[in-house]
């Protein structure tokens, strides 16, 4: 593929010759797609997923499949955090995030159903983007929870996000004019006290730095009712997972990890009424969030509780990602400082539904000021 591209008289697209790591729940034509499960060991789909075909058309070269946790769930894979091999790289898009962090690939595909793009980006110290729900064709991506699954990717800097979006035909938003700064809402969220103290200080330092750079930073207080969004997201996720994996469960449940078996049981326990209530909570919160966009261009909030935890059996807590995934907002993790163990910390930027390109433009502005 690289030799063929080298012979072209001109670039075929914005990603001409760029190596791409593909999360192993995303189908590729000739490479196995195992979904991190022995059920699909050596399974070759025979065609590229729509998102892979899109970047290949733009000139990217698929260099390999990256490790995913089992079915993009909570059972950890074999990837280590390149900043400290004794610490988790998070999940489920662990391999793609670690590959970009370790300079194996400049771009990697991931997916997020709870916190599987933003949290690995934060733990591995790379830029991570989770798009607005429904922004990309998910054909060829193994489904976990249909109403939550969202495509994302990892890169080394915010400028790269604009290039990848361009490969999808999106015209990158112009960088803010000189002297123009964003209106930023600092969202501590109802779970602020769950974040490690050093991470809370880091978010506040980022807010001060951006305010000093000219941004208008004010606090936006999420409604008290948002405390119900985390269990709502989990109910929707587990219930839909029982539907997505009914075939595998029926024939190969003995090959499920204990973690996956528990997900199935949790989903079974969600009643129709509870599922409907979770969906209602989502609709209410989306309407409440609309109030913020009259005041702010983007929101600033934690990307994770803190540094990557030690040990490889636990991928970390997606607490600060679940509710944004439920609301379908575009999110970006930007590295900023390090924690007490020398591991990366990040901030999370959240944009209005469908404002992905503008959020990328503001991320470029913010990245420059936080550097």
mmCIF file of C-alpha atoms in Angstrom, residues 13-311:
data_model
loop_
_atom_site.group_PDB
_atom_site.id
_atom_site.type_symbol
_atom_site.label_atom_id
_atom_site.label_comp_id
_atom_site.label_asym_id
_atom_site.label_seq_id
_atom_site.Cartn_x
_atom_site.Cartn_y
_atom_site.Cartn_z
ATOM 1 C CA UNK A 13 -6.123 12.801 0.267
ATOM 2 C CA UNK A 14 -5.361 14.593 3.536
ATOM 3 C CA UNK A 15 -4.002 11.409 5.174
ATOM 4 C CA UNK A 16 -1.735 10.325 2.305
ATOM 5 C CA UNK A 17 0.719 7.747 3.688
ATOM 6 C CA UNK A 18 -0.343 8.178 7.329
ATOM 7 C CA UNK A 19 -0.225 4.919 9.361
ATOM 8 C CA UNK A 20 -3.488 4.027 11.095
ATOM 9 C CA UNK A 21 -4.073 1.677 14.043
ATOM 10 C CA UNK A 22 -7.558 0.140 14.068
ATOM 11 C CA UNK A 23 -9.323 -0.989 17.236
ATOM 12 C CA UNK A 24 -10.012 -4.699 17.067
ATOM 13 C CA UNK A 25 -13.796 -4.415 17.110
ATOM 14 C CA UNK A 26 -13.610 -2.553 13.779
ATOM 15 C CA UNK A 27 -13.629 -4.799 10.717
ATOM 16 C CA UNK A 28 -10.699 -4.919 8.326
ATOM 17 C CA UNK A 29 -10.611 -6.728 5.008
ATOM 18 C CA UNK A 30 -7.551 -8.931 5.424
ATOM 19 C CA UNK A 31 -6.606 -8.687 9.104
ATOM 20 C CA UNK A 32 -8.438 -10.686 11.791
ATOM 21 C CA UNK A 33 -11.097 -8.891 13.821
ATOM 22 C CA UNK A 34 -11.237 -10.747 17.131
ATOM 23 C CA UNK A 35 -13.183 -8.282 19.309
ATOM 24 C CA UNK A 36 -10.807 -9.237 22.129
ATOM 25 C CA UNK A 37 -12.639 -12.542 22.571
ATOM 26 C CA UNK A 38 -11.687 -16.192 21.979
ATOM 27 C CA UNK A 39 -15.070 -16.546 20.286
ATOM 28 C CA UNK A 40 -13.714 -14.618 17.308
ATOM 29 C CA UNK A 41 -10.135 -15.855 17.335
ATOM 30 C CA UNK A 42 -8.638 -15.597 13.808
ATOM 31 C CA UNK A 43 -11.969 -14.282 12.469
ATOM 32 C CA UNK A 44 -11.509 -12.419 9.164
ATOM 33 C CA UNK A 45 -14.528 -10.392 8.056
ATOM 34 C CA UNK A 46 -13.349 -9.933 4.468
ATOM 35 C CA UNK A 47 -14.275 -6.266 4.138
ATOM 36 C CA UNK A 48 -13.314 -2.980 5.725
ATOM 37 C CA UNK A 49 -15.661 -1.179 8.074
ATOM 38 C CA UNK A 50 -17.080 2.030 6.621
ATOM 39 C CA UNK A 51 -14.828 4.153 8.847
ATOM 40 C CA UNK A 52 -11.705 2.255 7.757
ATOM 41 C CA UNK A 53 -12.634 2.565 4.091
ATOM 42 C CA UNK A 54 -13.140 6.301 4.612
ATOM 43 C CA UNK A 55 -9.607 6.894 5.902
ATOM 44 C CA UNK A 56 -8.015 4.486 3.425
ATOM 45 C CA UNK A 57 -9.707 6.464 0.659
ATOM 46 C CA UNK A 58 -8.085 9.577 2.140
ATOM 47 C CA UNK A 59 -4.653 7.928 1.910
ATOM 48 C CA UNK A 60 -4.216 6.275 5.302
ATOM 49 C CA UNK A 61 -2.402 2.944 5.621
ATOM 50 C CA UNK A 62 -3.748 0.389 8.096
ATOM 51 C CA UNK A 63 -0.646 -0.880 9.879
ATOM 52 C CA UNK A 64 -2.404 -3.226 12.283
ATOM 53 C CA UNK A 65 -5.211 -3.977 14.677
ATOM 54 C CA UNK A 66 -4.938 -2.560 18.179
ATOM 55 C CA UNK A 67 -5.929 -4.412 21.326
ATOM 56 C CA UNK A 68 -9.432 -3.908 22.673
ATOM 57 C CA UNK A 69 -10.856 -5.110 25.922
ATOM 58 C CA UNK A 70 -13.279 -8.010 25.465
ATOM 59 C CA UNK A 71 -16.075 -6.763 23.182
ATOM 60 C CA UNK A 72 -15.062 -3.193 24.129
ATOM 61 C CA UNK A 73 -16.302 -3.850 27.666
ATOM 62 C CA UNK A 74 -14.629 -3.828 31.060
ATOM 63 C CA UNK A 75 -12.493 -6.999 30.926
ATOM 64 C CA UNK A 76 -8.919 -5.746 30.498
ATOM 65 C CA UNK A 77 -6.739 -6.682 27.545
ATOM 66 C CA UNK A 78 -2.984 -7.213 27.418
ATOM 67 C CA UNK A 79 -1.926 -3.621 26.700
ATOM 68 C CA UNK A 80 0.297 -1.763 29.171
ATOM 69 C CA UNK A 81 0.537 1.972 29.729
ATOM 70 C CA UNK A 82 3.672 3.119 27.863
ATOM 71 C CA UNK A 83 4.379 5.772 30.531
ATOM 72 C CA UNK A 84 4.617 3.091 33.222
ATOM 73 C CA UNK A 85 4.159 -0.556 32.336
ATOM 74 C CA UNK A 86 2.716 -1.312 35.766
ATOM 75 C CA UNK A 87 -0.246 0.985 35.171
ATOM 76 C CA UNK A 88 -3.379 0.506 33.104
ATOM 77 C CA UNK A 89 -3.767 2.143 29.685
ATOM 78 C CA UNK A 90 -7.550 2.233 30.412
ATOM 79 C CA UNK A 91 -10.078 0.698 28.077
ATOM 80 C CA UNK A 92 -11.671 -0.263 25.970
ATOM 81 C CA UNK A 93 -9.643 1.448 23.234
ATOM 82 C CA UNK A 94 -6.434 0.663 25.105
ATOM 83 C CA UNK A 95 -4.305 -0.487 22.181
ATOM 84 C CA UNK A 96 -4.964 2.504 19.938
ATOM 85 C CA UNK A 97 -4.285 5.023 22.707
ATOM 86 C CA UNK A 98 -1.073 3.275 23.771
ATOM 87 C CA UNK A 99 0.090 2.919 20.156
ATOM 88 C CA UNK A 100 -0.229 6.654 19.568
ATOM 89 C CA UNK A 101 1.393 7.447 22.923
ATOM 90 C CA UNK A 102 4.322 5.130 22.169
ATOM 91 C CA UNK A 103 4.821 6.527 18.632
ATOM 92 C CA UNK A 104 3.844 3.263 16.954
ATOM 93 C CA UNK A 105 1.189 5.110 14.945
ATOM 94 C CA UNK A 106 0.234 8.785 14.656
ATOM 95 C CA UNK A 107 -3.489 8.021 14.452
ATOM 96 C CA UNK A 108 -5.637 5.312 16.026
ATOM 97 C CA UNK A 109 -9.333 4.497 15.868
ATOM 98 C CA UNK A 110 -11.361 3.950 19.024
ATOM 99 C CA UNK A 111 -14.981 3.716 20.083
ATOM 100 C CA UNK A 112 -16.760 4.956 23.190
ATOM 101 C CA UNK A 113 -19.842 3.554 24.905
ATOM 102 C CA UNK A 114 -19.013 4.800 28.415
ATOM 103 C CA UNK A 115 -15.486 6.272 28.546
ATOM 104 C CA UNK A 116 -13.493 4.182 26.090
ATOM 105 C CA UNK A 117 -11.880 7.007 24.095
ATOM 106 C CA UNK A 118 -11.552 9.966 26.445
ATOM 107 C CA UNK A 119 -10.236 7.978 29.423
ATOM 108 C CA UNK A 120 -7.533 6.090 27.446
ATOM 109 C CA UNK A 121 -6.520 9.410 25.914
ATOM 110 C CA UNK A 122 -6.160 10.890 29.390
ATOM 111 C CA UNK A 123 -4.280 7.930 30.882
ATOM 112 C CA UNK A 124 -1.862 7.695 27.939
ATOM 113 C CA UNK A 125 -1.295 11.420 27.478
ATOM 114 C CA UNK A 126 -2.561 11.774 23.908
ATOM 115 C CA UNK A 127 -5.257 13.860 22.279
ATOM 116 C CA UNK A 128 -8.534 11.940 22.083
ATOM 117 C CA UNK A 129 -11.719 12.810 20.210
ATOM 118 C CA UNK A 130 -15.175 11.282 20.665
ATOM 119 C CA UNK A 131 -17.572 12.669 18.129
ATOM 120 C CA UNK A 132 -21.186 13.678 18.403
ATOM 121 C CA UNK A 133 -23.316 10.542 18.601
ATOM 122 C CA UNK A 134 -24.093 9.399 15.057
ATOM 123 C CA UNK A 135 -21.409 11.514 13.375
ATOM 124 C CA UNK A 136 -19.864 8.556 11.506
ATOM 125 C CA UNK A 137 -21.144 5.435 9.771
ATOM 126 C CA UNK A 138 -20.727 2.539 12.227
ATOM 127 C CA UNK A 139 -21.210 -0.218 9.644
ATOM 128 C CA UNK A 140 -18.576 -2.875 10.327
ATOM 129 C CA UNK A 141 -18.067 -1.867 13.974
ATOM 130 C CA UNK A 142 -19.109 -4.530 16.495
ATOM 131 C CA UNK A 143 -22.083 -3.172 18.408
ATOM 132 C CA UNK A 144 -22.109 -3.014 22.204
ATOM 133 C CA UNK A 145 -24.939 -0.574 22.932
ATOM 134 C CA UNK A 146 -26.508 0.804 19.777
ATOM 135 C CA UNK A 147 -27.806 4.059 21.249
ATOM 136 C CA UNK A 148 -24.451 4.889 22.871
ATOM 137 C CA UNK A 149 -21.627 3.533 20.669
ATOM 138 C CA UNK A 150 -19.686 6.404 19.096
ATOM 139 C CA UNK A 151 -16.603 6.472 16.889
ATOM 140 C CA UNK A 152 -13.514 8.387 17.972
ATOM 141 C CA UNK A 153 -9.787 8.535 17.419
ATOM 142 C CA UNK A 154 -6.459 9.350 18.999
ATOM 143 C CA UNK A 155 -3.771 11.695 17.706
ATOM 144 C CA UNK A 156 -0.685 13.509 18.932
ATOM 145 C CA UNK A 157 -2.021 17.055 18.737
ATOM 146 C CA UNK A 158 -5.272 18.891 18.159
ATOM 147 C CA UNK A 159 -4.235 19.969 14.654
ATOM 148 C CA UNK A 160 -4.318 16.302 13.640
ATOM 149 C CA UNK A 161 -7.980 16.100 14.594
ATOM 150 C CA UNK A 162 -8.802 18.656 11.913
ATOM 151 C CA UNK A 163 -6.949 16.569 9.308
ATOM 152 C CA UNK A 164 -8.842 13.424 10.233
ATOM 153 C CA UNK A 165 -12.159 15.246 10.182
ATOM 154 C CA UNK A 166 -11.185 16.567 6.737
ATOM 155 C CA UNK A 167 -10.839 12.964 5.585
ATOM 156 C CA UNK A 168 -14.549 12.662 6.309
ATOM 157 C CA UNK A 169 -15.286 15.649 4.114
ATOM 158 C CA UNK A 170 -15.624 18.150 6.930
ATOM 159 C CA UNK A 171 -14.078 21.537 6.266
ATOM 160 C CA UNK A 172 -12.006 22.379 9.344
ATOM 161 C CA UNK A 173 -13.329 25.420 11.175
ATOM 162 C CA UNK A 174 -11.060 28.426 10.841
ATOM 163 C CA UNK A 175 -8.815 29.036 13.837
ATOM 164 C CA UNK A 176 -10.160 31.855 16.006
ATOM 165 C CA UNK A 177 -9.112 35.294 14.806
ATOM 166 C CA UNK A 178 -6.392 37.050 16.739
ATOM 167 C CA UNK A 179 -7.851 38.470 19.912
ATOM 168 C CA UNK A 180 -10.891 36.176 19.843
ATOM 169 C CA UNK A 181 -11.142 33.849 22.834
ATOM 170 C CA UNK A 182 -13.767 31.280 23.803
ATOM 171 C CA UNK A 183 -16.451 31.469 26.448
ATOM 172 C CA UNK A 184 -15.705 28.465 28.647
ATOM 173 C CA UNK A 185 -17.968 26.921 31.230
ATOM 174 C CA UNK A 186 -16.112 25.225 34.073
ATOM 175 C CA UNK A 187 -18.217 22.189 35.010
ATOM 176 C CA UNK A 188 -17.187 20.527 38.226
ATOM 177 C CA UNK A 189 -20.138 18.102 37.832
ATOM 178 C CA UNK A 190 -21.990 16.433 40.730
ATOM 179 C CA UNK A 191 -19.064 13.995 41.022
ATOM 180 C CA UNK A 192 -16.350 16.617 41.601
ATOM 181 C CA UNK A 193 -15.385 15.162 44.983
ATOM 182 C CA UNK A 194 -14.827 11.770 43.321
ATOM 183 C CA UNK A 195 -11.867 13.209 41.386
ATOM 184 C CA UNK A 196 -8.454 12.958 43.012
ATOM 185 C CA UNK A 197 -7.528 16.222 44.807
ATOM 186 C CA UNK A 198 -4.514 16.815 42.564
ATOM 187 C CA UNK A 199 -6.717 16.419 39.493
ATOM 188 C CA UNK A 200 -9.250 18.925 40.811
ATOM 189 C CA UNK A 201 -6.392 21.375 41.281
ATOM 190 C CA UNK A 202 -5.198 20.627 37.751
ATOM 191 C CA UNK A 203 -8.594 21.442 36.224
ATOM 192 C CA UNK A 204 -8.718 24.692 38.187
ATOM 193 C CA UNK A 205 -5.172 25.529 37.080
ATOM 194 C CA UNK A 206 -6.220 24.995 33.469
ATOM 195 C CA UNK A 207 -9.169 27.338 34.011
ATOM 196 C CA UNK A 208 -6.895 30.032 35.483
ATOM 197 C CA UNK A 209 -4.384 29.649 32.656
ATOM 198 C CA UNK A 210 -7.071 29.987 30.000
ATOM 199 C CA UNK A 211 -8.622 32.967 31.781
ATOM 200 C CA UNK A 212 -5.211 34.659 31.844
ATOM 201 C CA UNK A 213 -4.923 33.966 28.100
ATOM 202 C CA UNK A 214 -8.137 35.872 27.451
ATOM 203 C CA UNK A 215 -10.827 33.213 27.683
ATOM 204 C CA UNK A 216 -14.003 34.116 29.539
ATOM 205 C CA UNK A 217 -14.206 31.318 32.082
ATOM 206 C CA UNK A 218 -17.213 31.027 34.379
ATOM 207 C CA UNK A 219 -18.664 28.139 36.304
ATOM 208 C CA UNK A 220 -21.708 26.269 35.014
ATOM 209 C CA UNK A 221 -23.430 24.196 37.659
ATOM 210 C CA UNK A 222 -25.041 21.021 36.371
ATOM 211 C CA UNK A 223 -28.553 20.369 37.710
ATOM 212 C CA UNK A 224 -28.842 18.154 40.789
ATOM 213 C CA UNK A 225 -30.916 15.714 38.742
ATOM 214 C CA UNK A 226 -27.779 14.826 36.775
ATOM 215 C CA UNK A 227 -26.756 12.497 39.585
ATOM 216 C CA UNK A 228 -29.150 10.029 37.978
ATOM 217 C CA UNK A 229 -27.356 10.085 34.620
ATOM 218 C CA UNK A 230 -24.590 7.645 35.556
ATOM 219 C CA UNK A 231 -26.954 4.820 36.565
ATOM 220 C CA UNK A 232 -29.151 5.716 33.573
ATOM 221 C CA UNK A 233 -26.219 5.296 31.197
ATOM 222 C CA UNK A 234 -25.279 1.990 32.792
ATOM 223 C CA UNK A 235 -28.814 0.632 32.524
ATOM 224 C CA UNK A 236 -29.081 1.544 28.860
ATOM 225 C CA UNK A 237 -25.616 0.153 28.152
ATOM 226 C CA UNK A 238 -26.073 -3.199 29.868
ATOM 227 C CA UNK A 239 -29.610 -3.715 28.575
ATOM 228 C CA UNK A 240 -28.572 -3.054 24.996
ATOM 229 C CA UNK A 241 -25.491 -5.256 25.441
ATOM 230 C CA UNK A 242 -27.741 -8.231 26.211
ATOM 231 C CA UNK A 243 -29.413 -7.638 22.859
ATOM 232 C CA UNK A 244 -26.161 -7.094 20.956
ATOM 233 C CA UNK A 245 -24.549 -10.268 22.308
ATOM 234 C CA UNK A 246 -27.577 -12.559 22.452
ATOM 235 C CA UNK A 247 -26.148 -14.820 19.740
ATOM 236 C CA UNK A 248 -22.744 -15.160 21.382
ATOM 237 C CA UNK A 249 -24.359 -15.683 24.771
ATOM 238 C CA UNK A 250 -26.619 -18.417 23.460
ATOM 239 C CA UNK A 251 -23.820 -20.428 21.858
ATOM 240 C CA UNK A 252 -20.563 -19.424 23.536
ATOM 241 C CA UNK A 253 -21.309 -18.053 27.001
ATOM 242 C CA UNK A 254 -18.676 -20.417 28.401
ATOM 243 C CA UNK A 255 -16.111 -18.276 26.562
ATOM 244 C CA UNK A 256 -17.311 -15.033 28.171
ATOM 245 C CA UNK A 257 -15.114 -13.559 30.885
ATOM 246 C CA UNK A 258 -16.644 -13.188 34.365
ATOM 247 C CA UNK A 259 -16.874 -9.453 33.638
ATOM 248 C CA UNK A 260 -18.907 -10.023 30.489
ATOM 249 C CA UNK A 261 -21.135 -12.548 32.215
ATOM 250 C CA UNK A 262 -21.895 -9.968 34.901
ATOM 251 C CA UNK A 263 -22.769 -7.381 32.243
ATOM 252 C CA UNK A 264 -25.314 -9.820 30.842
ATOM 253 C CA UNK A 265 -26.828 -10.387 34.288
ATOM 254 C CA UNK A 266 -26.941 -6.651 34.973
ATOM 255 C CA UNK A 267 -28.693 -6.092 31.661
ATOM 256 C CA UNK A 268 -31.199 -8.847 32.378
ATOM 257 C CA UNK A 269 -32.098 -7.081 35.624
ATOM 258 C CA UNK A 270 -33.038 -3.828 33.859
ATOM 259 C CA UNK A 271 -36.805 -3.723 33.443
ATOM 260 C CA UNK A 272 -38.611 -2.056 30.549
ATOM 261 C CA UNK A 273 -39.740 0.642 32.939
ATOM 262 C CA UNK A 274 -36.185 1.295 34.144
ATOM 263 C CA UNK A 275 -34.927 1.425 30.565
ATOM 264 C CA UNK A 276 -37.670 3.883 29.596
ATOM 265 C CA UNK A 277 -36.909 6.006 32.674
ATOM 266 C CA UNK A 278 -33.210 6.094 31.741
ATOM 267 C CA UNK A 279 -34.104 7.326 28.262
ATOM 268 C CA UNK A 280 -36.377 9.978 29.783
ATOM 269 C CA UNK A 281 -33.571 11.181 32.058
ATOM 270 C CA UNK A 282 -31.370 11.532 28.999
ATOM 271 C CA UNK A 283 -33.942 13.662 27.159
ATOM 272 C CA UNK A 284 -34.409 15.892 30.197
ATOM 273 C CA UNK A 285 -30.661 16.401 30.623
ATOM 274 C CA UNK A 286 -30.179 17.203 26.931
ATOM 275 C CA UNK A 287 -32.783 19.956 27.283
ATOM 276 C CA UNK A 288 -31.090 21.251 30.443
ATOM 277 C CA UNK A 289 -27.706 21.279 28.740
ATOM 278 C CA UNK A 290 -29.118 23.491 25.975
ATOM 279 C CA UNK A 291 -29.155 26.312 28.532
ATOM 280 C CA UNK A 292 -25.356 26.187 28.717
ATOM 281 C CA UNK A 293 -24.898 26.840 25.003
ATOM 282 C CA UNK A 294 -26.531 30.264 25.336
ATOM 283 C CA UNK A 295 -23.641 31.225 27.609
ATOM 284 C CA UNK A 296 -20.633 29.162 26.512
ATOM 285 C CA UNK A 297 -18.793 27.969 23.419
ATOM 286 C CA UNK A 298 -17.533 24.861 25.207
ATOM 287 C CA UNK A 299 -17.290 23.280 28.630
ATOM 288 C CA UNK A 300 -14.174 22.383 30.635
ATOM 289 C CA UNK A 301 -14.394 19.355 32.921
ATOM 290 C CA UNK A 302 -12.302 16.390 34.146
ATOM 291 C CA UNK A 303 -11.414 13.677 31.641
ATOM 292 C CA UNK A 304 -10.847 11.073 34.374
ATOM 293 C CA UNK A 305 -10.614 10.825 38.143
ATOM 294 C CA UNK A 306 -6.851 11.241 38.007
ATOM 295 C CA UNK A 307 -3.771 9.376 36.815
ATOM 296 C CA UNK A 308 -3.903 5.853 35.433
ATOM 297 C CA UNK A 309 -4.318 3.442 38.374
ATOM 298 C CA UNK A 310 -1.642 0.852 39.049
ATOM 299 C CA UNK A 311 -2.281 -2.710 37.951
#
